[in-house]
One Martini backbone bead per residue (centre of mass of N, CA, C, O) as a GRO file, in nm:
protein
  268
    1UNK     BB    1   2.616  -0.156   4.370
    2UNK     BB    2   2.846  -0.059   4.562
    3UNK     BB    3   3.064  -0.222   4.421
    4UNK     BB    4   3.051   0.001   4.197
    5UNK     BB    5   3.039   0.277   4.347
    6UNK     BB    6   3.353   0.173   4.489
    7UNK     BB    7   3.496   0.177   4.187
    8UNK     BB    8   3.427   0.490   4.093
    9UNK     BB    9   3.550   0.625   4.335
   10UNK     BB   10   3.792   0.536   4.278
   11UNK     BB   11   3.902   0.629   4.035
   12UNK     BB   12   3.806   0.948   4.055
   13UNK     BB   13   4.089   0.921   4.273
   14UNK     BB   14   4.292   0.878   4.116
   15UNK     BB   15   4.258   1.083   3.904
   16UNK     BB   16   4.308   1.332   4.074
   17UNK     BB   17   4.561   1.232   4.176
   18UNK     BB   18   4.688   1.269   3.879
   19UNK     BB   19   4.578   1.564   3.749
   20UNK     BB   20   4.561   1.775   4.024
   21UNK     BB   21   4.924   1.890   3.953
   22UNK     BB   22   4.830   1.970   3.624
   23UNK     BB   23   4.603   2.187   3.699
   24UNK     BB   24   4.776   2.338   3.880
   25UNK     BB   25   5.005   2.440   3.663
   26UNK     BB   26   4.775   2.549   3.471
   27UNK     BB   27   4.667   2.744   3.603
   28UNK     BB   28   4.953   2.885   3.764
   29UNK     BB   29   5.020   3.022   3.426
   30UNK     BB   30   4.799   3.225   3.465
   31UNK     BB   31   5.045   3.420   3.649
   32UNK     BB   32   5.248   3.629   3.819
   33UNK     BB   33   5.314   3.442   4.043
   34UNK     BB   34   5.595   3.319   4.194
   35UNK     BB   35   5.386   3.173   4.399
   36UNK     BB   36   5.259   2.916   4.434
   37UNK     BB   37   4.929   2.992   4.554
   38UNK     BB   38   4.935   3.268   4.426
   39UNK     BB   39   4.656   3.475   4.279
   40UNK     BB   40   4.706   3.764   4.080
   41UNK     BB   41   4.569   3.723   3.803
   42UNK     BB   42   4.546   3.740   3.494
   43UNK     BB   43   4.820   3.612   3.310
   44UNK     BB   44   5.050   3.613   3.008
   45UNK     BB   45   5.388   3.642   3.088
   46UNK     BB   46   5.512   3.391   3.144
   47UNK     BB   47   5.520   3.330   2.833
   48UNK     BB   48   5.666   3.574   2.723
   49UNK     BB   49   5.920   3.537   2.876
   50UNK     BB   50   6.004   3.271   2.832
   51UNK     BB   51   5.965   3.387   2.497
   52UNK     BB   52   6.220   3.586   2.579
   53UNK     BB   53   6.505   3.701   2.480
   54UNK     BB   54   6.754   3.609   2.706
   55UNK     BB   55   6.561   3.599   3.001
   56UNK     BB   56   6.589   3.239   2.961
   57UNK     BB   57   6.858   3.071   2.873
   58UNK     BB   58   6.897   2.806   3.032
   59UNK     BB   59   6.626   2.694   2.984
   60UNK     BB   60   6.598   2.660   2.679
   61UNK     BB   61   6.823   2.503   2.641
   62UNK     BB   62   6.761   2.274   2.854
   63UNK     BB   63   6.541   2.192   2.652
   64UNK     BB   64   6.670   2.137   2.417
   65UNK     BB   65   6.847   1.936   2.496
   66UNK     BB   66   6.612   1.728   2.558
   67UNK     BB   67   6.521   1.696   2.292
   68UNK     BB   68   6.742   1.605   2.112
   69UNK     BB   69   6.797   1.379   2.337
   70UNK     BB   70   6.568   1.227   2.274
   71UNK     BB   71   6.503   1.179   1.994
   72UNK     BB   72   6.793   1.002   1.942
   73UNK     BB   73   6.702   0.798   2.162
   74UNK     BB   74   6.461   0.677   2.039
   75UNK     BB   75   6.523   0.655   1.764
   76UNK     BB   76   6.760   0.429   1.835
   77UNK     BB   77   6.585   0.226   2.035
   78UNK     BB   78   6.371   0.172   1.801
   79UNK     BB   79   6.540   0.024   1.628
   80UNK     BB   80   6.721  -0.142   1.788
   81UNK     BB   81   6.417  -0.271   1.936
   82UNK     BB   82   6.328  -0.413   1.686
   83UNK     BB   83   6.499  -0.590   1.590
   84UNK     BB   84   6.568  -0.731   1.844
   85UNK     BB   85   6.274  -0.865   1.864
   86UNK     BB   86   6.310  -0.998   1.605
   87UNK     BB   87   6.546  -1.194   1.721
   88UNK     BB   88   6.369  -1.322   1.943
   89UNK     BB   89   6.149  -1.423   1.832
   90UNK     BB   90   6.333  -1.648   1.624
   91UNK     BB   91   6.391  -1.823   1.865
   92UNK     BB   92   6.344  -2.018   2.055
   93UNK     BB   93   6.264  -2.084   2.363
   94UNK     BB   94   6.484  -2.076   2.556
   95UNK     BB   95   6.607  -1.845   2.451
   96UNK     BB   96   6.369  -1.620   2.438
   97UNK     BB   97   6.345  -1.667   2.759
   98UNK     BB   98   6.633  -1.542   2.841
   99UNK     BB   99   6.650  -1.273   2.707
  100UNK     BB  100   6.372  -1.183   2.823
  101UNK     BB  101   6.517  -1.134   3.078
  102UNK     BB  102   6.769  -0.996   3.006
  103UNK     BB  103   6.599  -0.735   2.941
  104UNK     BB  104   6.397  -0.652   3.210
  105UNK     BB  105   6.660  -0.588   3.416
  106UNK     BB  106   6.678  -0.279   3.337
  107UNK     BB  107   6.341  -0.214   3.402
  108UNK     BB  108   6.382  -0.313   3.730
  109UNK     BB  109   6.623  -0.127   3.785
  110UNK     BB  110   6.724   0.105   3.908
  111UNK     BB  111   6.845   0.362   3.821
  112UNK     BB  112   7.077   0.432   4.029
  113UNK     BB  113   7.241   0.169   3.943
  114UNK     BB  114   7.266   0.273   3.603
  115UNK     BB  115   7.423   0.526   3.644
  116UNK     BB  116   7.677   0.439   3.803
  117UNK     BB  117   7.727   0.168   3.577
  118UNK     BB  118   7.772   0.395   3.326
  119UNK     BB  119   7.979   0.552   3.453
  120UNK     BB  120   8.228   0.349   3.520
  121UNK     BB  121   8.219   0.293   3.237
  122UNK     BB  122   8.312   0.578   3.147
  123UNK     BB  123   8.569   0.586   3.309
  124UNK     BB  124   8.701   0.305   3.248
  125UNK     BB  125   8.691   0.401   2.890
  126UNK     BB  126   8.750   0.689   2.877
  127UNK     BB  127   8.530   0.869   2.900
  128UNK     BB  128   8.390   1.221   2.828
  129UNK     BB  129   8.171   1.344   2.950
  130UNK     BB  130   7.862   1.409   2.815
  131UNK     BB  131   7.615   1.440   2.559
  132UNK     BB  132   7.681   1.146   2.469
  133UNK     BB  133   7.646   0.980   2.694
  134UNK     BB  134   7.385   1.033   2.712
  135UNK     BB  135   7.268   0.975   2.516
  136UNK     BB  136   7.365   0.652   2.534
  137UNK     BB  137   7.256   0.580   2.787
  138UNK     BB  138   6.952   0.619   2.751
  139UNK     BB  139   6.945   0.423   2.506
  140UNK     BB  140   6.982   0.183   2.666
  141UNK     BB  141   6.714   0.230   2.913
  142UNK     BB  142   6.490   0.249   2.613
  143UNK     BB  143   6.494  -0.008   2.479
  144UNK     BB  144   6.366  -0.252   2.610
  145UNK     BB  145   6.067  -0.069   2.594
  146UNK     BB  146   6.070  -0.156   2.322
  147UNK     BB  147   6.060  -0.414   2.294
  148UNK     BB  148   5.819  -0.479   2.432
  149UNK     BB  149   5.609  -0.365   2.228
  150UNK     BB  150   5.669  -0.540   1.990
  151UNK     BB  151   5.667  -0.837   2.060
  152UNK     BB  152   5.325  -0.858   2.053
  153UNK     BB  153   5.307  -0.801   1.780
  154UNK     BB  154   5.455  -1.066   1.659
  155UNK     BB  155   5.252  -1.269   1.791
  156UNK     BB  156   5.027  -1.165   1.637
  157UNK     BB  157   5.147  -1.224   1.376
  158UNK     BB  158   5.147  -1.366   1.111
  159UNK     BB  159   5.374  -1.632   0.987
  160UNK     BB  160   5.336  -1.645   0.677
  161UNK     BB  161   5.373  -1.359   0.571
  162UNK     BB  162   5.668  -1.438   0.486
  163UNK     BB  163   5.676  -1.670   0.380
  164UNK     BB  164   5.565  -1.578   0.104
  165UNK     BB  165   5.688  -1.380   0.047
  166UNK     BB  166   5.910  -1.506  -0.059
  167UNK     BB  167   5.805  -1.698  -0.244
  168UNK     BB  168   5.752  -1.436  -0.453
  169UNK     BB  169   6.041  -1.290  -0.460
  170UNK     BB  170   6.165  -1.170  -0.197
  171UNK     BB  171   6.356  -1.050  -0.001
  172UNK     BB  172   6.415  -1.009   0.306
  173UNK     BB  173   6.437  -0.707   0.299
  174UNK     BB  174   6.142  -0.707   0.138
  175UNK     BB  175   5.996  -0.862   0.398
  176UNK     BB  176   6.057  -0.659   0.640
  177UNK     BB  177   5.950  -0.362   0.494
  178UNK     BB  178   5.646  -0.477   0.385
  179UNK     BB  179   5.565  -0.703   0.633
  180UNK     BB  180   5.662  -0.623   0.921
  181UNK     BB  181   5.643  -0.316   0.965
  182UNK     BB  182   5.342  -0.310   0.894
  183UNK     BB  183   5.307  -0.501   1.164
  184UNK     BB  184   5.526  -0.318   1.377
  185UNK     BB  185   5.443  -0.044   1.392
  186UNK     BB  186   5.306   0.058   1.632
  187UNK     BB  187   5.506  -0.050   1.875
  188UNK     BB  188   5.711   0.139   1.748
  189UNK     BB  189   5.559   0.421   1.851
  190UNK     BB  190   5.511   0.285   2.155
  191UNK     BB  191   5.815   0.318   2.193
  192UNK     BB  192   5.896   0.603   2.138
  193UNK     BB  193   5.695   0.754   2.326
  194UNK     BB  194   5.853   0.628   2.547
  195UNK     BB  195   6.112   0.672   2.530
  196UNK     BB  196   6.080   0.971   2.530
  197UNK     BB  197   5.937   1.007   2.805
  198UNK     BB  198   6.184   0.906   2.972
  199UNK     BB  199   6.417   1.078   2.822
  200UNK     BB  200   6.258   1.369   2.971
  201UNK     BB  201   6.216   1.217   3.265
  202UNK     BB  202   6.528   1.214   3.357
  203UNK     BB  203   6.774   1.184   3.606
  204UNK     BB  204   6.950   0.948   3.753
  205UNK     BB  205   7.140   0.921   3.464
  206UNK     BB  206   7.204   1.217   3.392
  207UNK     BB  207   7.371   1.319   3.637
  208UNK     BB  208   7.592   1.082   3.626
  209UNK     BB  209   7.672   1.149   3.280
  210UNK     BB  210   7.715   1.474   3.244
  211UNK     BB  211   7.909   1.611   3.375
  212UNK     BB  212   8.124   1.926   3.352
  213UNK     BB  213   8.068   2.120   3.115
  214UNK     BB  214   7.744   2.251   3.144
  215UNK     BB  215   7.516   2.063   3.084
  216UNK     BB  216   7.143   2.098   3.038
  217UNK     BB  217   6.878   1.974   3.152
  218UNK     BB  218   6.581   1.988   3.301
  219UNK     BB  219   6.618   1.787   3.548
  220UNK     BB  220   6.896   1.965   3.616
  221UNK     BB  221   6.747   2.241   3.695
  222UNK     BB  222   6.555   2.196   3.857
  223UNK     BB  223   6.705   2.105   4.061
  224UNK     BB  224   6.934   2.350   4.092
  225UNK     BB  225   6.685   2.507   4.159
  226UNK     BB  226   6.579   2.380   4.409
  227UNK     BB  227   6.850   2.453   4.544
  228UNK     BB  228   6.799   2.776   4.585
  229UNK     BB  229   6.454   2.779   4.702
  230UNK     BB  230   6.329   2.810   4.376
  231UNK     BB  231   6.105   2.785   4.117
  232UNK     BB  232   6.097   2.902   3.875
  233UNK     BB  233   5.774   3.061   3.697
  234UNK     BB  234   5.844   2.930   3.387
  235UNK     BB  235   5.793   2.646   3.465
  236UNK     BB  236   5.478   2.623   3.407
  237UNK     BB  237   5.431   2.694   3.089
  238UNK     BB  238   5.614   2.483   3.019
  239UNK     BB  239   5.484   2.239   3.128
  240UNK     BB  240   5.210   2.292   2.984
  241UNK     BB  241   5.310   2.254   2.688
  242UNK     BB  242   5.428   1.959   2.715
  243UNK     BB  243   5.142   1.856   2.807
  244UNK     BB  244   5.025   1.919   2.561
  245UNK     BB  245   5.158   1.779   2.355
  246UNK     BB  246   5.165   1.486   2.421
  247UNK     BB  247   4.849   1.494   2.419
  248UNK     BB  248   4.817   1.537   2.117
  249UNK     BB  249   4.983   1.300   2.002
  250UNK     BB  250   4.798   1.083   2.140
  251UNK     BB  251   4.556   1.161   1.976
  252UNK     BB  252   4.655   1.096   1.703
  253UNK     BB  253   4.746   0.811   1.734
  254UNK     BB  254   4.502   0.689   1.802
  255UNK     BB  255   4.311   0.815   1.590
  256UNK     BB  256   4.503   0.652   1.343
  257UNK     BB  257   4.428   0.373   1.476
  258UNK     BB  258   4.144   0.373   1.435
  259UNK     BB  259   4.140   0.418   1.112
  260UNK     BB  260   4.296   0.164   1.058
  261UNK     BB  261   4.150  -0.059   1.190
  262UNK     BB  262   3.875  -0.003   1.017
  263UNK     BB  263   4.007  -0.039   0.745
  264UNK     BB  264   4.050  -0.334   0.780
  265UNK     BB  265   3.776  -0.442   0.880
  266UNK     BB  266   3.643  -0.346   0.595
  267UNK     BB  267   3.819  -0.558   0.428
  268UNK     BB  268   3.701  -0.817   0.575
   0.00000   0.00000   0.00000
């Protein structure tokens, strides 16, 4: 009974330590208040300065520049993180078991290593800093943790079911896209959806590759902002937003993931 009770305890003192400082930016979002932690009374003014033309272009920039850089680097280390899976998993067990230690690798290693080692190399390789840079960072540093997604799910497939699909007389590319796909599509959204959230909470990797162009993500304006003495207070209604899309996002896939096992199970 103790020690059950002392289970529970830590627990929602986990969850406080972990949800009160995103209650805390949601609650003085709806106030006028320059700092954080004084209230001065409930006021959407906040949200409407935010999209007010002109008010704050370069925070919706940044924003904008974000989020079309997560998307593309999703997208792109999606499919390649998808790929790449499926052909770690046809190897051999010891060639296996090495691929996927040297793909962990770059998931253990600091940032800060990462953002270096991709300067260095776009310095070395005469690559002018900027946009695509970023992007390209991005995509290898997200690539990985779609494989880590992925793997489980075709461990878990049938083995027999790609070789049946051909025996029936579908070509690979035809066994691929409606056998293996929608079998390990669930890790491929949930390889997305973290990828999406690395590539828009990253800083130590796009510091390093952004060049001097004048381009800015969030995490180099908040950067830059907080260097300056204090943080915008759009910045608190922006967080606000972002936090509830990506939570609305999560309840809709595990709900569709849930309504999809439910009806899997039905038909067994």
């Amino acid at each position: 009974m103790v020690k059950k009770i002392l289970a529970q305890s830590y627990l929602w003192l986990l969850l406080l330590l972990l949800y009160s400082p995103i209650v805390i930016i949601v609650i003085y979002s709806f106030t006028e208040a320059k700092v954080l932690g004084n209230w001065t009374g409930f006021s959407t003014k906040l949200y409407s300065s935010l999209f007010t033309s002109g008010t704050h272009h370069s925070l919706m920039n940044a924003l904008v520049n974000t989020v079309t850089i997560a998307l593309i680097a999703a997208t792109a280390s999606t499919i390649l993180g998808s790929v790449t899976a499926i052909g770690i998993f046809n190897l051999k067990s010891r060639a296996r078991k090495t691929i996927s230690f040297v793909n962990s690798i770059p998931i253990l290693n600091g940032d800060i290593i990462t953002g270096i080692s991709l300067f260095l190399l776009f310095v070395s390789l005469g690559i002018s800093q900027g946009y695509t840079t970023v992007v390209l960072a991005h995509i290898t540093f997200c690539t990985p943790y779609v494989v880590l997604s992925v793997l489980p799910r075709l461990k878990q497939m049938n083995p027999n079911i790609y070789e049946a699909a051909l025996d029936l007389g579908a070509t690979p590319m035809q066994a691929l896209r409606k056998v293996i796909i929608p079998e390990i599509r669930p890790g491929m959204i949930s390889g997305f959806m973290l990828a999406l959230t690395l590539s828009i909470d990253d800083f130590a990797v796009t510091v390093f590759t952004i060049g001097n162009e004048g381009l800015e993500t969030l995490s180099t304006y908040i950067y830059a902002d907080a260097r300056k003495g204090g943080l915008t207070p759009e910045l608190r209604p922006l967080s606000t937003i972002i936090f509830v899309v990506v939570l609305a996002l999560l309840i809709v896939i595990n709900y569709r993931a849930g309504v999809s096992r439910n009806r899997n199970n039905g038909k067994r």
